[in-house]
Coordinates of C-alpha atoms and ligand atoms in Angstrom, one line a residue:
M288 CA -55.5 55.9 20.9
T289 CA -56.0 52.2 20.6
D290 CA -53.6 49.7 21.2
N291 CA -53.6 46.3 19.6
S292 CA -53.1 43.7 22.4
R293 CA -50.6 40.9 22.2
E294 CA -53.7 38.5 22.3
N295 CA -54.1 39.5 18.6
S296 CA -52.7 36.6 16.6
G297 CA -50.8 37.2 13.7
T298 CA -52.4 35.8 10.5
N299 CA -48.9 35.3 8.7
S300 CA -47.3 31.7 9.7
G301 CA -44.1 32.0 11.5
T302 CA -42.6 31.1 14.9
H303 CA -42.5 33.7 17.7
S304 CA -39.0 32.8 18.6
G305 CA -37.7 33.7 21.8
T306 CA -40.9 35.5 22.9
H307 CA -41.9 33.1 25.7
S308 CA -40.5 35.7 28.3
A309 CA -41.6 38.8 26.6
A310 CA -42.7 41.8 28.4
P311 CA -46.0 42.9 28.3
L312 CA -46.6 45.2 25.2
A313 CA -48.0 47.9 26.9
A314 CA -44.9 48.4 28.8
T315 CA -42.8 48.0 25.8
L316 CA -44.9 50.9 24.2
D317 CA -44.6 53.1 27.1
A318 CA -40.8 52.5 26.9
L319 CA -40.6 53.2 23.4
R320 CA -42.6 56.4 23.8
A321 CA -40.3 57.8 26.6
A322 CA -37.3 57.1 24.1
L323 CA -38.6 58.4 21.0
G324 CA -41.4 60.5 21.7
D325 CA -45.1 60.0 21.1
D326 CA -45.1 61.1 17.6
A327 CA -42.6 58.4 16.6
V328 CA -44.9 55.5 18.1
R329 CA -48.3 55.0 16.4
V330 CA -50.8 52.2 17.0
G331 CA -54.3 51.1 15.9
A332 CA -55.9 53.5 13.4
E333 CA -52.9 55.7 13.3
I334 CA -50.8 53.3 11.4
G335 CA -51.6 54.1 7.8
E336 CA -52.3 51.3 5.0
R337 CA -48.7 51.4 3.6
A338 CA -47.3 49.4 6.7
L339 CA -50.0 46.6 6.5
T340 CA -48.5 44.7 3.6
D341 CA -45.7 45.0 0.7
W342 CA -46.2 45.1 -3.1
T343 CA -47.3 41.4 -3.0
R344 CA -50.6 42.6 -1.5
H345 CA -50.2 39.4 0.6
D346 CA -52.2 38.9 4.0
P347 CA -52.5 42.8 4.9
T348 CA -51.9 42.7 8.8
R349 CA -52.1 45.9 11.1
P350 CA -49.0 45.6 13.2
A351 CA -48.9 46.0 17.2
A352 CA -47.6 49.4 16.6
L353 CA -45.3 51.1 13.8
L354 CA -42.2 53.2 14.9
L355 CA -40.9 56.1 13.0
P356 CA -37.4 56.7 14.1
R357 CA -35.4 60.0 12.8
S358 CA -31.9 58.9 13.5
T359 CA -29.6 56.0 13.9
E360 CA -29.6 56.7 17.5
E361 CA -33.2 56.4 17.8
V362 CA -33.2 52.9 15.8
S363 CA -30.7 51.8 18.2
R364 CA -32.7 53.0 21.4
A365 CA -35.8 51.4 20.0
L366 CA -34.1 47.9 19.4
A367 CA -32.4 48.0 22.7
I368 CA -35.9 48.1 24.5
C369 CA -37.4 45.6 22.0
H370 CA -34.4 43.3 22.8
A371 CA -34.8 43.6 26.1
A372 CA -38.6 42.9 26.0
H373 CA -38.0 40.1 23.4
Q374 CA -40.3 42.0 21.3
P375 CA -40.2 41.1 17.5
V376 CA -39.4 44.2 15.1
V377 CA -40.1 44.1 11.4
P378 CA -38.0 46.7 9.3
Q379 CA -40.0 48.4 6.5
G380 CA -38.6 50.3 3.6
G381 CA -40.5 51.3 0.7
M382 CA -42.7 48.3 0.9
T383 CA -42.0 47.3 -2.9
G384 CA -40.8 44.2 -2.0
L385 CA -42.1 41.2 -3.8
A386 CA -41.5 38.4 -1.1
G387 CA -43.5 39.4 1.8
G388 CA -40.4 40.0 3.8
A389 CA -41.7 43.4 5.2
I390 CA -45.1 42.3 6.2
A391 CA -45.5 42.6 10.1
R392 CA -47.8 39.9 12.1
A393 CA -50.4 41.6 14.3
T394 CA -48.0 41.0 17.4
D395 CA -44.9 42.5 15.8
I396 CA -43.7 46.0 16.0
A397 CA -42.9 47.5 12.5
L398 CA -40.1 49.9 12.1
S399 CA -40.2 52.2 9.3
L400 CA -37.1 53.8 8.1
E401 CA -39.1 56.5 6.1
R402 CA -38.1 59.5 8.4
L403 CA -34.4 58.3 8.1
S404 CA -33.6 59.8 4.7
G405 CA -31.4 62.2 2.8
V406 CA -28.2 62.0 1.1
E407 CA -25.3 63.1 3.6
E408 CA -22.5 63.4 1.2
V409 CA -21.2 63.0 -2.3
D410 CA -17.3 62.5 -2.2
A411 CA -16.2 63.2 -5.3
A412 CA -12.5 62.6 -4.8
S413 CA -13.7 58.8 -3.5
A414 CA -16.6 58.8 -6.0
T415 CA -18.9 57.8 -2.8
L416 CA -22.4 58.7 -1.8
T417 CA -23.2 58.5 1.8
V418 CA -26.7 58.1 2.3
R419 CA -29.5 57.1 4.9
A420 CA -31.2 54.1 4.4
G421 CA -34.8 55.6 4.2
T422 CA -33.7 57.3 1.1
T423 CA -35.6 56.5 -2.2
L424 CA -33.5 55.1 -4.8
Q425 CA -34.5 57.7 -7.2
A426 CA -33.5 60.5 -4.9
A427 CA -30.0 58.9 -4.5
Q428 CA -29.6 58.4 -8.2
E429 CA -30.6 61.9 -8.7
A430 CA -28.1 63.2 -6.1
A431 CA -25.3 61.0 -8.1
A432 CA -26.6 62.6 -11.4
E433 CA -26.4 66.2 -10.1
A434 CA -22.7 65.7 -8.9
G435 CA -21.8 64.2 -12.5
F436 CA -21.8 60.5 -11.3
E437 CA -23.9 57.7 -11.8
L438 CA -25.4 55.3 -9.1
A439 CA -25.5 51.9 -11.0
L440 CA -28.4 50.4 -9.3
D441 CA -31.6 50.7 -11.0
L442 CA -35.1 49.1 -11.0
G443 CA -38.9 49.7 -12.0
A444 CA -39.5 50.6 -8.1
R445 CA -37.1 53.2 -8.0
G446 CA -39.4 56.0 -7.0
S447 CA -40.5 54.0 -3.9
C448 CA -38.1 51.5 -2.9
Q449 CA -35.4 52.7 -0.4
I450 CA -31.6 52.2 -0.3
G451 CA -32.1 50.1 3.1
G452 CA -34.6 48.0 1.5
N453 CA -32.2 47.6 -1.9
L454 CA -29.4 46.5 0.5
A455 CA -31.4 44.2 2.6
T456 CA -32.6 42.2 -0.6
N457 CA -29.6 42.9 -2.5
A458 CA -31.7 43.8 -5.1
G459 CA -30.9 43.3 -8.7
G460 CA -32.4 45.3 -11.5
N461 CA -31.7 46.3 -14.9
R462 CA -28.0 47.3 -14.9
V463 CA -26.6 44.1 -13.3
V464 CA -25.2 42.8 -16.6
Q465 CA -22.9 45.9 -16.3
S466 CA -22.5 46.6 -12.7
G467 CA -23.3 44.0 -10.5
T468 CA -26.1 43.9 -7.8
A469 CA -26.8 46.0 -4.9
R470 CA -24.0 44.3 -3.0
D471 CA -21.5 45.3 -5.6
Q472 CA -22.5 49.2 -4.9
V473 CA -21.5 49.1 -1.3
L474 CA -18.2 50.2 0.3
G475 CA -19.5 51.0 3.9
L476 CA -22.6 50.1 6.0
E477 CA -24.0 51.2 9.3
V478 CA -26.3 48.7 11.0
V479 CA -28.1 48.8 14.1
L480 CA -28.0 45.0 15.8
A481 CA -30.8 43.6 17.6
N482 CA -29.5 44.5 20.9
G483 CA -29.3 48.2 19.9
D484 CA -25.4 48.2 19.4
V485 CA -24.5 50.3 16.3
L486 CA -22.0 48.5 14.0
T487 CA -20.6 51.5 11.9
S488 CA -18.2 50.5 9.1
L489 CA -18.8 53.6 6.7
G490 CA -15.5 53.2 5.1
K491 CA -14.9 54.7 1.7
M492 CA -12.1 52.2 0.8
V493 CA -12.2 49.9 -2.0
K494 CA -9.6 47.7 -0.3
N495 CA -9.7 46.5 3.2
N496 CA -8.8 43.2 4.1
T497 CA -8.9 43.5 7.8
G498 CA -10.7 40.3 8.7
Y499 CA -14.3 39.4 7.9
D500 CA -16.1 42.0 5.6
L501 CA -19.2 42.2 8.2
K502 CA -21.3 44.2 5.7
H503 CA -22.0 41.3 3.5
W504 CA -23.7 39.4 6.1
F505 CA -26.3 42.1 6.4
I506 CA -26.6 42.6 2.6
G507 CA -29.4 40.2 1.3
S508 CA -30.1 39.4 4.8
E509 CA -33.9 40.6 4.5
G510 CA -33.9 42.4 8.2
T511 CA -33.2 39.2 10.1
L512 CA -29.9 40.3 11.3
G513 CA -29.8 44.0 11.7
I514 CA -31.5 47.3 10.5
I515 CA -29.4 49.1 8.0
T516 CA -29.3 52.7 8.7
R517 CA -26.7 54.3 6.5
A518 CA -24.5 53.4 3.5
V519 CA -21.6 54.4 1.8
L520 CA -22.3 53.7 -2.2
R521 CA -19.6 53.4 -4.9
L522 CA -20.3 56.2 -7.7
H523 CA -19.6 55.2 -11.5
P524 CA -18.8 57.6 -14.0
R525 CA -21.5 59.1 -15.7
R526 CA -22.5 57.0 -18.8
A527 CA -24.2 60.1 -20.6
A528 CA -24.5 58.3 -24.0
R529 CA -27.3 55.7 -23.6
H530 CA -28.8 54.1 -26.8
T531 CA -31.7 51.7 -26.5
A532 CA -32.7 49.1 -29.2
L533 CA -35.8 46.6 -29.3
V534 CA -34.7 43.6 -31.0
A535 CA -36.6 40.7 -32.7
L536 CA -35.1 37.4 -32.5
D537 CA -35.6 33.7 -33.6
G538 CA -35.5 32.2 -30.3
Y539 CA -33.7 31.9 -27.1
D540 CA -30.3 30.5 -28.8
G541 CA -30.2 33.7 -31.2
A542 CA -30.6 36.0 -27.7
V543 CA -27.6 34.3 -26.1
N544 CA -25.5 34.6 -29.2
L545 CA -26.4 38.1 -29.7
L546 CA -25.4 39.0 -25.9
R547 CA -22.0 37.4 -26.6
R548 CA -21.6 39.1 -29.9
L549 CA -22.5 42.5 -28.1
S550 CA -20.5 41.9 -25.1
T551 CA -17.2 40.9 -27.3
R552 CA -17.6 44.0 -29.3
F553 CA -18.6 46.5 -26.6
G554 CA -17.4 44.9 -23.2
N555 CA -19.0 46.5 -20.3
D556 CA -20.9 49.1 -22.3
I557 CA -23.9 46.9 -22.8
G558 CA -26.0 48.3 -19.8
A559 CA -29.1 46.3 -20.1
F560 CA -30.3 42.9 -22.0
E561 CA -33.8 42.5 -21.0
I562 CA -35.6 39.4 -22.8
M563 CA -39.5 39.3 -23.3
W564 CA -41.3 36.2 -24.6
P565 CA -44.3 37.3 -26.7
D566 CA -47.1 36.6 -24.2
F567 CA -45.1 39.2 -21.8
Y568 CA -44.3 41.5 -24.8
D569 CA -48.0 41.7 -26.2
F570 CA -49.3 42.1 -22.6
G571 CA -46.8 45.1 -22.2
V572 CA -47.6 46.7 -25.7
K573 CA -51.3 46.5 -24.9
L574 CA -50.9 47.9 -21.5
T575 CA -48.7 50.8 -22.4
G576 CA -51.1 51.8 -25.2
T577 CA -48.1 51.7 -27.7
R578 CA -48.1 50.3 -30.9
S579 CA -45.5 47.6 -31.6
P580 CA -42.8 48.9 -33.9
F581 CA -42.5 45.3 -35.7
A582 CA -45.1 44.7 -38.4
D583 CA -45.0 40.8 -37.6
P584 CA -45.0 38.7 -34.4
H585 CA -41.7 37.3 -33.4
P586 CA -40.6 34.5 -31.2
L587 CA -38.8 36.5 -28.9
Y588 CA -37.8 40.2 -28.1
A589 CA -34.6 41.5 -26.4
L590 CA -34.4 45.1 -25.1
I591 CA -31.0 46.2 -25.2
E592 CA -29.4 49.3 -23.9
H593 CA -25.9 50.6 -25.0
A594 CA -24.4 52.6 -22.3
G595 CA -21.3 54.3 -23.0
F596 CA -19.3 57.7 -22.6
D597 CA -19.1 58.9 -26.2
S598 CA -22.0 61.0 -27.4
G599 CA -20.2 61.3 -30.6
D600 CA -20.1 58.0 -32.0
D601 CA -21.4 55.3 -29.8
G602 CA -24.9 55.5 -31.2
E603 CA -23.5 54.8 -34.8
R604 CA -21.2 51.9 -33.5
F605 CA -24.3 50.4 -31.7
A606 CA -26.3 50.7 -35.0
A607 CA -23.6 49.3 -36.9
A608 CA -23.4 46.2 -34.7
L609 CA -27.1 45.6 -35.0
T610 CA -26.9 46.3 -38.9
D611 CA -24.1 43.4 -38.7
A612 CA -26.2 41.1 -36.8
L613 CA -29.1 41.5 -39.2
D614 CA -26.8 40.8 -42.2
A615 CA -25.7 37.8 -40.7
G616 CA -29.2 36.6 -40.0
A617 CA -28.6 36.7 -36.1
I618 CA -31.5 38.8 -35.4
R619 CA -34.9 39.3 -37.4
D620 CA -35.1 42.9 -37.1
A621 CA -34.4 45.9 -34.6
V622 CA -35.6 49.6 -34.3
I623 CA -33.3 52.0 -32.2
A624 CA -35.0 54.9 -30.2
Q625 CA -34.3 58.0 -31.8
S626 CA -35.1 60.1 -28.8
V627 CA -35.4 60.1 -24.9
A628 CA -39.2 59.7 -25.5
D629 CA -38.7 56.5 -27.9
A630 CA -36.5 55.0 -25.1
R631 CA -38.9 55.6 -22.6
A632 CA -41.7 54.1 -24.7
L633 CA -39.6 51.0 -25.2
W634 CA -38.8 50.7 -21.5
A635 CA -42.2 51.0 -20.8
I636 CA -43.1 47.7 -22.4
R637 CA -40.6 45.9 -20.3
E638 CA -41.7 47.8 -16.9
C639 CA -45.3 47.0 -17.4
T640 CA -44.7 44.7 -14.5
A641 CA -45.4 47.8 -12.2
E642 CA -49.1 47.2 -13.2
F643 CA -49.1 43.3 -12.4
P644 CA -50.7 43.7 -8.9
V645 CA -53.4 45.8 -10.3
R646 CA -54.1 43.8 -13.5
L647 CA -53.4 40.4 -12.4
D648 CA -53.6 38.1 -9.5
A649 CA -49.9 37.5 -9.8
I650 CA -48.1 34.7 -8.8
N651 CA -44.5 35.7 -9.2
F652 CA -41.3 33.9 -9.5
D653 CA -37.7 35.1 -10.1
V654 CA -35.7 32.2 -10.6
S655 CA -32.1 32.0 -11.8
L656 CA -30.4 29.2 -13.7
P657 CA -27.2 29.1 -15.9
I658 CA -27.8 31.2 -18.9
G659 CA -27.4 28.3 -21.1
E660 CA -30.3 26.4 -19.7
I661 CA -33.1 29.3 -19.4
G662 CA -34.6 28.6 -22.6
A663 CA -35.3 24.9 -22.6
F664 CA -36.4 25.5 -19.0
V665 CA -39.0 28.1 -20.3
D666 CA -40.2 25.6 -23.0
R667 CA -40.7 23.0 -20.2
C668 CA -42.1 24.9 -17.7
R669 CA -44.7 26.4 -20.2
A670 CA -45.5 22.8 -21.3
A671 CA -45.9 21.5 -17.8
L672 CA -48.2 24.2 -16.7
D673 CA -50.3 23.7 -19.7
R674 CA -50.7 20.1 -18.9
Q675 CA -51.4 20.7 -15.3
W676 CA -53.8 23.7 -15.6
P677 CA -54.8 23.9 -19.2
G678 CA -55.9 27.6 -20.0
N679 CA -53.5 29.1 -17.6
V680 CA -52.1 32.6 -18.4
A681 CA -48.3 33.0 -17.8
Y682 CA -45.7 35.6 -18.6
F683 CA -42.1 35.0 -19.2
F684 CA -39.3 37.9 -19.0
G685 CA -35.9 38.4 -17.4
H686 CA -32.7 39.8 -17.2
I687 CA -31.1 37.2 -19.2
G688 CA -27.5 38.8 -19.0
D689 CA -27.6 37.9 -15.3
S690 CA -29.2 34.5 -15.6
N691 CA -32.5 35.6 -13.9
L692 CA -35.9 34.5 -15.3
H693 CA -39.2 36.1 -14.1
V694 CA -42.3 34.0 -14.5
T695 CA -45.7 35.4 -13.6
V696 CA -48.9 33.4 -13.6
D697 CA -52.0 35.0 -13.5
G698 CA -54.2 33.3 -10.5
H699 CA -57.4 34.5 -12.3
S700 CA -56.7 32.2 -15.0
L701 CA -56.5 29.4 -12.5
A702 CA -59.9 29.2 -10.7
G703 CA -59.9 27.4 -7.4
V704 CA -56.1 26.9 -7.3
E705 CA -54.1 27.9 -4.4
H706 CA -51.2 30.0 -4.9
H707 CA -49.0 27.7 -2.9
A708 CA -49.8 24.7 -5.4
V709 CA -48.3 26.9 -8.4
Y710 CA -45.3 27.9 -6.4
A711 CA -44.6 24.3 -5.3
F712 CA -45.1 23.1 -9.0
V713 CA -42.7 25.7 -10.5
Y714 CA -40.0 25.4 -7.6
E715 CA -39.9 21.6 -8.0
M716 CA -38.7 21.8 -11.6
L717 CA -35.6 24.0 -10.4
R718 CA -34.4 21.3 -8.2
P719 CA -32.7 19.0 -10.5
L720 CA -31.2 21.9 -12.0
R721 CA -29.9 23.2 -8.7
G722 CA -31.3 26.7 -9.9
S723 CA -32.0 29.3 -7.3
V724 CA -35.6 30.0 -6.2
S725 CA -34.7 33.7 -5.7
A726 CA -32.6 35.6 -8.0
E727 CA -33.2 39.0 -6.8
H728 CA -36.3 39.4 -4.5
G729 CA -35.5 37.4 -1.7
I730 CA -37.1 34.6 0.3
G731 CA -39.0 36.7 2.8
L732 CA -42.3 35.1 3.8
L733 CA -43.6 33.6 0.6
K734 CA -40.4 31.2 -0.4
R735 CA -39.4 30.4 2.9
E736 CA -40.3 26.7 2.6
F737 CA -38.8 26.4 -0.8
L738 CA -35.2 27.7 0.6
P739 CA -34.0 24.0 0.7
I740 CA -34.4 23.5 -2.9
S741 CA -31.6 25.9 -3.4
R742 CA -29.3 25.6 -0.2
S743 CA -28.0 22.6 1.4
A744 CA -28.6 21.5 5.0
T745 CA -25.0 22.6 5.9
E746 CA -25.6 26.2 4.3
L747 CA -29.0 26.4 6.3
A748 CA -26.9 25.4 9.5
A749 CA -24.6 27.9 9.0
M750 CA -27.1 30.7 8.4
A751 CA -28.9 29.7 11.3
A752 CA -25.8 30.0 13.7
I753 CA -25.1 33.5 12.3
K754 CA -28.7 34.6 12.9
H755 CA -28.4 33.1 16.4
A756 CA -25.1 34.7 17.1
L757 CA -26.5 38.0 16.2
D758 CA -30.0 37.9 17.3
P759 CA -30.2 35.4 20.4
H760 CA -33.8 36.4 21.0
G761 CA -34.8 36.1 17.4
I762 CA -36.7 39.5 17.4
L763 CA -35.7 40.7 14.1
N764 CA -37.9 39.9 11.3
P765 CA -38.9 36.5 12.8
G766 CA -40.8 34.0 10.4
K767 CA -38.9 35.5 7.5
L768 CA -36.1 33.8 5.5
F769 CA -36.1 30.8 7.9
Ligands
FAD1008 C1 -42.6 47.6 -10.3 C2 -41.3 46.8 -9.3 C3 -40.1 46.7 -9.8 C4 -39.2 45.6 -9.4 N1 -38.1 45.4 -9.9 C5 -37.1 44.9 -9.3 C6 -35.9 44.4 -9.9 O1 -35.8 44.6 -11.2 N2 -34.8 43.9 -9.3 C7 -35.0 43.7 -7.8 O2 -34.1 43.0 -7.1 N3 -36.2 43.9 -7.1 C8 -37.3 44.4 -7.9 N4 -38.4 44.7 -7.4 C9 -38.5 44.4 -5.8 C10 -38.2 45.5 -4.7 O3 -38.5 46.5 -5.2 C11 -36.8 45.3 -4.3 O4 -36.8 44.2 -3.4 C12 -36.5 46.4 -3.5 O5 -35.1 46.3 -2.9 C13 -37.1 46.4 -2.1 O6 -37.0 47.8 -1.5 P1 -38.1 48.4 -0.5 O7 -37.4 49.8 0.3 O8 -39.2 48.6 -0.9 O9 -38.1 47.1 0.7 P2 -39.3 46.5 1.5 O10 -40.3 46.0 0.6 O11 -39.8 47.7 2.3 O12 -38.4 45.4 2.3 C14 -37.9 44.4 1.8 C15 -36.9 43.3 2.8 O13 -35.9 44.4 3.3 C16 -35.9 44.8 4.7 N5 -35.7 46.0 5.1 C17 -36.3 47.0 4.6 N6 -35.4 48.3 4.8 C18 -34.5 47.7 5.8 C19 -33.4 48.2 6.5 N7 -33.2 49.5 6.4 N8 -32.7 47.5 7.1 C20 -32.8 46.1 7.2 N9 -33.7 45.5 6.7 C21 -34.6 46.3 5.7 C22 -37.5 44.3 5.1 O14 -37.8 43.9 6.4 C23 -38.0 43.2 4.3 O15 -37.5 42.1 4.5 C24 -39.5 45.5 -7.9 C25 -40.5 45.7 -7.3 C26 -41.6 46.3 -8.1 C27 -43.0 46.9 -7.4

């Protein structure tokens, strides 16, 4: 066994708040082994590659130790020991995050939730699923489906990301336009606080006005306020009739008009409304080896899902709406998937982002702006990037129904340009629009310095006060978010 010594300096930036009176690492690890067992405390080469960095591939760093607790009780014991020792702890879920939030420094202890997994209960009467934090999103979706329900949360990383990570980042994904973000799926939450206290509010009630709704402090807090160990998630009636269409459009205004047109006709049955600008669409088509169903290129593409309950005539009504839009000149062309395989092939184009880390030197943005302003922003952003770095390659796409635009700039096309310069350049464009530097991926490590673009000094001070109240020694995910 090789111990990383505390002298190993972390390569991530960020302050080690509260570690001035830290206990020696070796003593802390001994206490952790005594409390959790040798098998749950890994050091040195025993720590697998998975724990070194997240999906950003940013700054891989071997933490001082990796903890693998099996229960809430063990998480509680671990945090009580680390709190007393002023030892920083970084919660790790599925490591699919896109903000560097789960990357530990060499002096941090990483705590993985992977052993704390499994669905505990599906309560059909309450329409709830009680799940442990380390359960993958896909496993939770499957459990819901087996019981005849649907978990509304869905995103491309579903096979690897965990419910705890989804809640800690308040993940968005493909169905926000219909059912809201991860936050909207939560009825109850269990969290272990920095000092090891277990805050359990695993209620299944929809209404509960008994003071502060504490769960919302932890959802979206990126592991800085507590470690999520269990959750009660809301289930929805299963929308068994899904129909997917790919639509070619004249431009952004046409996309917004189509969204409004379809929402007026189908209300909440529009399950996804994803926009792809041609650079992204062409890249996705090429990467997936599919053939574009359209003979000609178009200025914009929308991937639309109608998700209803009536397998009898939902498909016909959706097709009729698109035919009406075509007749009215609101769209240029459309294809509707005729089978599950067809639908998967269309979704594969949109979900080619899973290949970005492999194919690109990806500089990712997930910004949000008022829906009406996104089209003009894309034009301005593209023109500004071209002026600044002629020859740059950038991809634009997004969950437009939820005001969320993604931009990925390929660093390979920007020889000698630091990623940081590109981040600063694009984020500065949001300032006058009061846009958000993170619609869904969170702040983590990579966007920390840009947070003030989206949050006022008063908001930041309130966040810092909450952080200090819940984690006075600053041991939980230090250097992230703030
Ligand atoms: C192909 C792909 C597609 C994606 N699509 C989307 C998308 O559409 N929408 C979207 O929002 N995101 C998307 N993401 C980003 C990512 O999947 C989400 O942020 C996801 O919610 C992260 O979950 P995770 O378990 O992997 O968390 P991790 O990456 O392990 O951690 C993320 C953050 O949460 C904290 N954390 C993890 N578990 C816990 C816990 N139990 N308690 C407290 N803190 C914890 C970590 O410390 C870190 O700060 C995508 C990623 C990929 C790779």
